[in-house]
XYZ file of C-alpha atoms in Angstrom:
536
model
C -24.139 -14.430 100.115
C -22.231 -17.032 98.643
C -18.945 -16.574 97.242
C -16.720 -18.102 94.668
C -12.949 -18.098 94.787
C -10.867 -16.196 92.336
C -7.345 -17.703 91.386
C -4.990 -15.125 93.878
C -7.570 -17.154 96.794
C -9.548 -13.749 97.176
C -12.992 -14.574 97.416
C -15.317 -13.219 94.570
C -19.263 -12.053 95.342
C -21.833 -14.332 93.667
C -24.526 -11.591 93.135
C -26.957 -12.141 90.373
C -27.918 -8.149 90.826
C -24.095 -7.131 90.597
C -23.412 -9.761 87.482
C -26.022 -8.337 85.946
C -25.249 -4.955 85.784
C -21.885 -5.955 84.663
C -23.220 -7.338 82.065
C -26.069 -4.887 80.525
C -23.343 -2.041 80.825
C -20.786 -3.845 77.959
C -20.730 -1.939 74.803
C -21.590 -5.881 73.248
C -24.422 -8.142 73.197
C -24.029 -10.735 75.120
C -26.157 -14.386 74.867
C -25.219 -17.438 76.412
C -27.136 -21.211 75.988
C -27.319 -24.257 78.366
C -25.839 -27.392 77.056
C -28.611 -27.886 74.930
C -28.237 -24.561 73.030
C -31.202 -22.270 74.111
C -30.326 -19.102 75.450
C -30.266 -18.723 79.102
C -29.304 -15.132 79.106
C -29.857 -11.693 77.111
C -27.713 -8.377 78.332
C -29.174 -4.882 77.731
C -27.113 -4.593 74.355
C -28.151 -8.192 73.034
C -32.222 -7.022 73.636
C -31.412 -4.239 71.421
C -29.923 -5.551 68.312
C -31.467 -8.662 68.969
C -34.468 -8.314 70.040
C -36.036 -11.007 68.276
C -33.912 -13.618 70.772
C -34.973 -13.463 74.499
C -34.148 -16.329 77.142
C -35.105 -19.952 75.569
C -34.931 -19.234 72.199
C -33.546 -22.292 70.292
C -30.477 -20.048 68.306
C -30.195 -22.713 65.752
C -33.699 -21.955 64.557
C -34.017 -18.295 65.577
C -34.818 -15.519 63.254
C -30.814 -14.490 62.809
C -29.990 -16.784 59.772
C -26.307 -16.050 60.033
C -26.265 -16.661 63.655
C -28.807 -19.829 63.156
C -26.107 -21.444 60.286
C -23.181 -20.502 62.628
C -24.693 -22.963 65.831
C -26.130 -25.316 63.338
C -22.727 -25.875 61.845
C -20.511 -25.792 64.985
C -19.462 -22.256 63.774
C -17.139 -19.830 65.760
C -18.231 -16.547 64.540
C -20.318 -15.082 61.994
C -21.479 -11.651 59.946
C -24.969 -10.540 59.604
C -26.899 -7.341 58.155
C -29.600 -7.394 60.410
C -31.853 -4.373 60.962
C -29.710 -1.963 58.752
C -26.839 -2.688 61.085
C -24.104 -4.791 60.666
C -23.332 -7.202 63.274
C -20.266 -9.560 64.075
C -20.186 -12.020 66.561
C -17.949 -14.578 67.904
C -18.208 -18.104 70.347
C -16.478 -18.619 73.552
C -16.930 -22.207 75.472
C -18.244 -21.803 79.222
C -18.077 -24.633 81.940
C -20.418 -27.123 81.939
C -21.038 -27.348 77.961
C -22.692 -23.867 78.144
C -21.153 -21.105 75.263
C -21.476 -17.706 75.345
C -21.736 -15.513 71.809
C -20.426 -11.696 71.638
C -21.878 -9.648 68.948
C -20.570 -6.333 67.961
C -22.085 -3.379 65.835
C -19.237 -2.953 63.375
C -21.849 -1.045 61.283
C -19.875 2.423 61.038
C -16.429 0.460 61.188
C -17.562 -1.045 57.727
C -18.714 2.372 56.806
C -14.731 4.037 57.390
C -13.550 0.796 55.377
C -16.098 1.099 52.706
C -15.269 4.853 52.417
C -11.528 4.052 52.592
C -11.527 1.817 49.814
C -13.773 4.011 47.885
C -11.647 6.913 48.136
C -8.654 4.558 47.031
C -10.328 3.360 43.951
C -11.247 6.847 43.073
C -7.836 7.974 43.859
C -6.217 4.465 41.806
C -9.077 6.020 38.962
C -7.805 9.444 38.742
C -4.198 8.352 38.436
C -4.875 5.711 35.409
C -7.010 8.772 33.494
C -4.355 11.392 34.393
C -1.611 8.844 32.639
C -3.520 7.813 30.119
C -4.796 11.067 28.802
C -1.340 12.841 29.679
C 0.104 10.645 26.645
C -2.840 11.449 24.463
C -1.326 14.140 21.942
C -4.187 14.117 19.288
C -7.767 15.143 19.264
C -9.090 11.805 18.682
C -7.068 9.729 20.987
C -8.386 12.297 23.870
C -11.810 11.492 22.962
C -11.593 7.900 22.925
C -9.410 7.472 26.111
C -12.185 9.961 27.841
C -15.066 7.393 27.332
C -13.486 4.067 27.749
C -11.909 5.429 31.324
C -15.610 6.581 31.804
C -16.898 2.849 31.438
C -17.657 0.804 33.463
C -16.601 3.185 36.767
C -18.479 5.995 36.605
C -21.240 4.566 33.804
C -22.620 1.900 31.781
C -22.545 4.522 28.884
C -20.231 7.628 28.298
C -20.914 10.131 25.260
C -18.542 12.672 24.685
C -19.622 15.415 22.798
C -16.734 18.124 21.837
C -17.096 21.415 20.494
C -16.885 21.573 16.786
C -13.237 22.636 15.662
C -14.659 24.534 12.414
C -17.184 26.924 12.553
C -19.156 25.984 9.232
C -20.196 22.561 11.743
C -23.967 23.403 12.810
C -23.843 20.410 15.117
C -21.098 18.325 17.359
C -20.153 15.223 16.543
C -19.906 12.803 19.522
C -18.394 9.565 20.553
C -19.646 6.805 22.851
C -18.341 3.734 24.578
C -20.850 1.444 26.074
C -19.975 -1.589 28.540
C -20.077 -4.799 26.606
C -19.390 -2.873 23.051
C -16.008 -3.469 20.953
C -14.782 0.280 20.529
C -16.495 3.249 20.211
C -18.125 4.564 17.942
C -18.784 8.086 16.348
C -21.873 9.988 15.127
C -23.350 13.359 14.165
C -25.595 14.689 16.939
C -29.427 15.772 16.121
C -29.986 19.301 16.080
C -32.757 18.799 19.132
C -30.448 16.902 21.433
C -28.673 20.057 23.133
C -31.780 21.450 23.863
C -33.709 17.939 24.953
C -31.136 17.290 27.303
C -31.034 19.379 30.664
C -27.382 21.374 31.177
C -26.265 20.689 27.584
C -26.207 23.563 25.784
C -24.952 24.718 28.863
C -21.862 22.706 29.477
C -21.110 23.462 25.347
C -21.512 26.851 25.953
C -18.816 26.871 28.771
C -21.249 27.227 31.640
C -19.019 26.586 34.732
C -21.786 25.412 36.957
C -21.781 22.532 39.127
C -23.029 19.456 37.027
C -26.184 17.829 38.386
C -27.732 14.147 37.980
C -30.892 13.989 36.503
C -33.120 10.756 36.870
C -36.862 9.990 34.563
C -36.293 12.551 32.040
C -37.599 12.029 27.914
C -34.979 10.228 26.264
C -36.382 10.330 22.634
C -33.647 12.220 21.481
C -30.937 10.632 23.476
C -31.649 7.494 22.063
C -29.890 8.299 19.169
C -26.500 8.161 21.475
C -27.418 4.642 23.283
C -26.789 0.907 22.242
C -29.831 -0.785 20.960
C -29.926 -2.827 23.546
C -29.222 -0.698 26.210
C -32.936 -0.829 27.878
C -34.590 1.625 30.531
C -32.139 4.437 31.510
C -31.783 5.218 35.065
C -29.546 8.758 35.443
C -27.809 11.070 33.129
C -25.044 13.410 34.602
C -23.433 15.749 32.310
C -20.597 17.583 32.975
C -18.200 20.048 30.868
C -15.165 20.112 29.422
C -13.548 22.641 30.728
C -10.138 24.001 29.740
C -8.237 27.191 30.520
C -10.088 28.582 27.988
C -13.373 27.702 28.056
C -15.778 24.610 27.921
C -13.695 22.134 24.958
C -17.101 20.046 24.790
C -19.429 18.246 27.284
C -19.350 14.259 28.604
C -22.721 12.555 29.296
C -22.125 9.852 31.892
C -25.464 7.659 31.518
C -26.303 4.925 33.955
C -28.893 1.910 33.605
C -32.055 2.190 35.342
C -31.809 -0.179 38.397
C -27.718 0.959 39.188
C -27.275 3.041 42.273
C -27.558 7.242 40.874
C -24.600 9.625 41.327
C -24.485 10.593 44.718
C -22.367 13.342 45.591
C -19.097 12.055 45.645
C -19.781 10.394 42.335
C -20.502 13.884 40.954
C -17.040 15.481 41.928
C -15.561 12.556 41.101
C -16.671 12.939 37.311
C -16.483 17.005 37.687
C -12.590 16.248 38.299
C -12.172 13.104 35.354
C -14.215 15.936 33.113
C -12.076 18.795 33.988
C -8.945 16.317 32.942
C -10.457 15.129 30.177
C -11.139 18.913 29.358
C -7.398 20.067 29.964
C -6.290 17.077 27.748
C -8.530 17.663 25.174
C -6.867 21.874 25.209
C -3.460 20.503 24.908
C -4.111 17.893 22.157
C -5.570 20.702 20.206
C -2.654 23.174 21.165
C -0.304 20.045 19.809
C -2.057 20.380 16.928
C -1.743 23.357 15.975
C 2.139 23.831 16.825
C 2.242 20.574 14.699
C 0.352 22.217 11.658
C 2.713 24.975 12.055
C 5.608 23.128 12.136
C 4.629 21.577 8.869
C 3.907 24.528 7.157
C 7.409 25.750 8.306
C 9.049 22.738 7.355
C 7.398 22.809 4.013
C 8.844 26.568 3.408
C 12.474 25.571 5.041
C 13.682 22.463 3.404
C 16.351 23.472 0.938
C 15.139 23.556 -2.610
C 15.946 21.116 -5.239
C 19.175 22.298 -6.602
C 18.685 23.544 -10.235
C 21.048 22.410 -13.089
C 23.558 24.577 -13.707
C 25.834 24.183 -17.315
C 29.504 22.842 -16.582
C 28.241 22.595 -12.519
C 28.285 19.207 -10.705
C 26.246 19.719 -6.965
C 24.658 18.028 -4.605
C 23.070 18.771 -1.257
C 22.465 16.904 2.130
C 19.799 18.522 4.903
C 19.039 16.499 8.050
C 16.997 18.517 10.795
C 17.769 17.907 14.650
C 16.199 15.012 15.870
C 13.133 16.720 17.651
C 9.628 16.045 17.188
C 9.212 19.937 15.626
C 12.115 19.117 12.540
C 12.633 22.596 12.235
C 16.329 23.346 11.559
C 18.402 26.608 11.303
C 20.622 25.472 8.455
C 20.012 25.976 4.775
C 21.516 26.247 1.724
C 20.466 28.236 -1.284
C 21.888 27.951 -5.413
C 20.816 30.755 -7.535
C 21.641 30.383 -11.226
C 23.195 33.072 -13.641
C 24.382 33.186 -16.738
C 28.054 32.356 -15.903
C 27.398 29.907 -13.636
C 25.531 30.343 -10.087
C 25.860 32.039 -6.236
C 25.706 29.780 -3.528
C 25.011 30.073 0.315
C 25.157 27.863 3.097
C 24.267 29.126 6.759
C 23.735 28.201 10.221
C 21.328 30.157 12.182
C 21.931 30.656 16.010
C 19.074 29.360 18.044
C 16.570 26.398 17.647
C 13.088 25.768 16.617
C 10.359 28.341 15.429
C 12.774 31.681 16.437
C 15.742 30.019 14.232
C 13.676 29.236 11.741
C 12.147 32.728 11.283
C 15.331 34.105 11.100
C 16.497 31.464 8.311
C 13.723 32.505 6.577
C 14.535 35.801 6.459
C 18.312 35.458 5.582
C 17.129 33.441 2.288
C 14.766 35.689 1.781
C 16.736 38.711 2.040
C 19.112 36.711 -0.143
C 16.817 35.958 -3.413
C 16.019 39.881 -3.289
C 19.500 41.209 -2.896
C 21.566 38.882 -5.298
C 19.385 40.414 -8.118
C 21.319 44.018 -7.312
C 24.298 42.424 -6.414
C 26.367 39.083 -7.432
C 29.635 39.732 -5.827
C 30.189 37.477 -2.521
C 31.847 39.871 -0.254
C 29.686 43.181 -1.484
C 26.250 40.313 -1.423
C 26.958 39.721 2.157
C 27.625 43.266 3.293
C 24.341 44.475 2.418
C 22.554 40.973 3.627
C 23.980 42.410 7.232
C 22.527 45.760 6.785
C 19.091 44.258 5.727
C 18.995 42.303 9.042
C 19.827 45.100 10.824
C 17.323 47.452 8.806
C 14.413 44.912 10.063
C 11.548 46.287 12.674
C 12.569 43.926 15.184
C 16.387 44.398 14.817
C 16.995 45.606 18.367
C 15.048 43.450 20.194
C 16.663 40.228 18.908
C 19.916 38.520 19.413
C 20.124 36.775 16.694
C 22.491 35.993 14.214
C 23.946 33.547 11.189
C 27.189 32.264 10.210
C 27.272 32.163 6.462
C 29.411 31.092 3.461
C 28.228 33.016 0.235
C 29.928 31.977 -2.918
C 29.828 32.832 -6.762
C 30.774 29.993 -9.688
C 31.834 31.268 -12.829
C 32.820 28.520 -15.494
C 36.319 28.947 -16.806
C 38.042 27.420 -19.708
C 39.288 24.552 -17.428
C 37.144 23.844 -14.491
C 35.560 26.521 -11.891
C 36.799 30.129 -10.595
C 35.231 30.230 -7.045
C 34.882 33.262 -4.847
C 33.838 32.259 -1.212
C 33.040 35.316 1.356
C 33.192 34.275 4.735
C 30.643 35.374 7.636
C 32.240 33.576 10.518
C 31.182 30.019 9.353
C 33.636 26.841 9.015
C 35.909 26.796 6.282
C 34.857 24.738 3.398
C 36.843 21.498 2.254
C 38.707 21.045 -1.220
C 38.843 17.929 -2.162
C 40.907 17.037 -4.766
C 40.632 14.153 -6.950
C 43.929 12.519 -5.819
C 42.647 12.468 -2.255
C 44.077 15.413 -0.753
C 41.734 17.231 1.372
C 42.754 21.077 2.155
C 40.332 23.822 4.262
C 40.457 26.920 2.366
C 40.415 29.555 4.890
C 37.518 32.207 4.745
C 37.055 34.204 8.231
C 34.875 36.869 8.400
C 32.132 37.946 11.302
C 29.145 36.136 11.770
C 26.024 37.768 9.676
C 23.727 39.879 11.611
C 25.870 40.072 15.027
C 27.498 43.950 14.479
C 26.413 46.438 12.166
C 30.409 47.426 11.762
C 31.151 43.715 10.901
C 33.777 42.640 8.856
C 33.963 40.120 6.579
C 36.722 38.340 4.312
C 36.878 36.648 0.817
C 38.753 34.449 -0.552
C 39.630 32.882 -4.060
C 40.084 29.184 -5.208
C 39.558 27.146 -8.476
C 38.517 23.771 -8.701
C 39.996 21.421 -11.411
C 37.627 19.141 -13.344
C 37.064 15.929 -10.368
C 38.296 18.359 -7.480
C 34.797 18.693 -5.239
C 34.439 21.866 -2.790
C 32.410 20.737 0.540
C 30.679 23.720 2.175
C 28.958 22.147 5.643
C 27.673 23.630 8.612
C 29.219 22.468 12.382
C 26.099 19.487 12.970
C 28.466 17.184 10.585
C 31.967 17.673 12.624
C 30.065 18.567 16.250
C 28.129 15.316 16.085
C 28.687 13.485 19.637
C 29.169 9.460 19.416
C 27.378 7.397 22.240
C 29.920 6.114 24.549
C 32.055 8.689 25.712
C 30.517 12.040 24.087
C 33.383 12.302 21.447
C 32.607 14.751 18.490
C 33.144 13.318 14.862
C 35.739 16.065 14.580
C 37.216 17.689 11.481
C 39.747 14.862 11.434
C 37.573 12.404 10.688
C 35.274 14.021 8.101
C 38.965 14.721 6.177
C 39.257 10.965 5.935
C 35.714 10.273 5.043
C 36.417 12.718 2.335
C 39.948 11.518 1.086
C 38.041 7.900 0.941
C 35.625 9.501 -1.643
C 37.989 11.249 -3.373
C 37.170 11.246 -7.319
C 33.340 10.093 -6.413
C 30.603 12.434 -7.889
C 28.948 15.431 -5.414
C 26.060 12.828 -4.169
C 28.173 9.851 -3.653
C 30.478 12.233 -1.558
C 27.643 13.777 0.553
C 25.690 10.588 0.757
C 29.389 9.035 2.317
C 29.655 11.419 4.406
C 26.213 11.262 6.223
C 26.789 7.506 6.294
C 29.545 8.216 8.555
C 28.142 10.484 10.457
C 25.260 8.370 11.434
C 27.342 5.510 12.334
C 29.271 7.482 14.724
C 25.846 8.826 15.659
C 24.821 5.897 16.899
C 21.247 6.577 17.003
C 21.675 9.819 19.431
C 19.990 13.296 19.094
C 21.771 15.151 16.672
C 21.947 19.435 15.829
C 21.118 20.164 12.176
C 23.098 19.228 9.588
C 23.875 21.167 6.306
C 26.042 20.649 3.512
C 27.000 21.602 0.053
C 29.144 19.622 -2.809
C 30.655 21.455 -5.893
C 32.652 20.779 -8.828
C 33.273 20.793 -12.047
C 31.204 18.878 -14.520
C 32.863 17.405 -17.710
C 31.217 19.688 -20.118
C 32.752 22.689 -17.834
């Protein structure tokens, strides 16, 4: 037996049978070539992976095209799809101008890498879809986002069919977006559409069954939903747009003939996407209902146009808090009577719809009670009792601060009686620029059944003004140190506007508060300025 010498000086056996066993036991294919490029050795794995190559084959002309190109070009590696497997080979030089190619089956590695990339792509798609859908607060925005997001990632055409919002609509409207179209388009579904597309009627009815693809079905009625040049339809996937209350509609995902069908992962992804779109659609519908409610409430709660009262000049100012609903708890009212007028200015505790409901109750109660009582102190006492007589009085914890006054024309100016219910004192602005609070006091209205209220009197000469305001004016906070506007700044602003008519004074105060806020959010603001007109 011959031997070879290893680097450490210990001889290695030169046993061809042992060498063959070692080579055949390797998990990768081994091909060796001589100086002319012909194969001299093929191990067992090479015979399994590349059966076309055996001893004597010239590699530059072998049937594995990628390997042949690598040999011809002198490249040291190649990748090839061969007999349904992914092969990767590298070349190493041996002694005597010989070469060895080591080839591995990397099919599973590629499959795992492709699966990882696909999962990352799905995750990125759902993240983008969730972000876009979350920003869509209107029904049409959700439908636009749903169809445009789905194309081309999920399908070549996406059609959303929301359930009709009006029961009188016999057929659903649809919105479609196709790959290559500049923008989505809309239309009205034909009567036969829901019955001709398998699963569509069930999806619109709220069937929570698994969505399933169906190929090669008659699509005569579906053709109305497709672009004119779409061509043969491959597969269609119908998914319900599910929300907490059931189905909000259906989503059709349509692929062209020739594109791969919907595999189980595609179906799962489409179901998750449709569920998110359905939830967004339900949220948009809820937002629309709330916006409608807010508009109705806002219309009913906005301060009324001030009446013309002989001998009295008046102006009001109102700003709802800087929120999306724009429903305020501050209010003012003026009720003319033969001798002058009654006025009220109040600030309901709380925010939003709850405060709006109490504001409406206070204003309606005043509308009724002033028909039987026009003395401010007695009227505010009646109002307090009326609020506690309401059916839900025991279940609520709401009250309002209030100024309730009467304006009576006199020989020279106005006689004013003011009853107070825990509200900031009104300010008297005389023609010479003096600003004086008119203390009233009293307890909030609707807080206690045995609440005590106070009344005071003041006379307005021509040129004098009385300003009633809510604490949204003095508690407005600036952007830098969050300091409040305060009563001192309010008095200074009023002093600078002395002698001007009520509308100019209100405008001066509002501009001063806006400048102080610097664009920051604010509480509700209401103001009412009254004075004796020249004809008093």
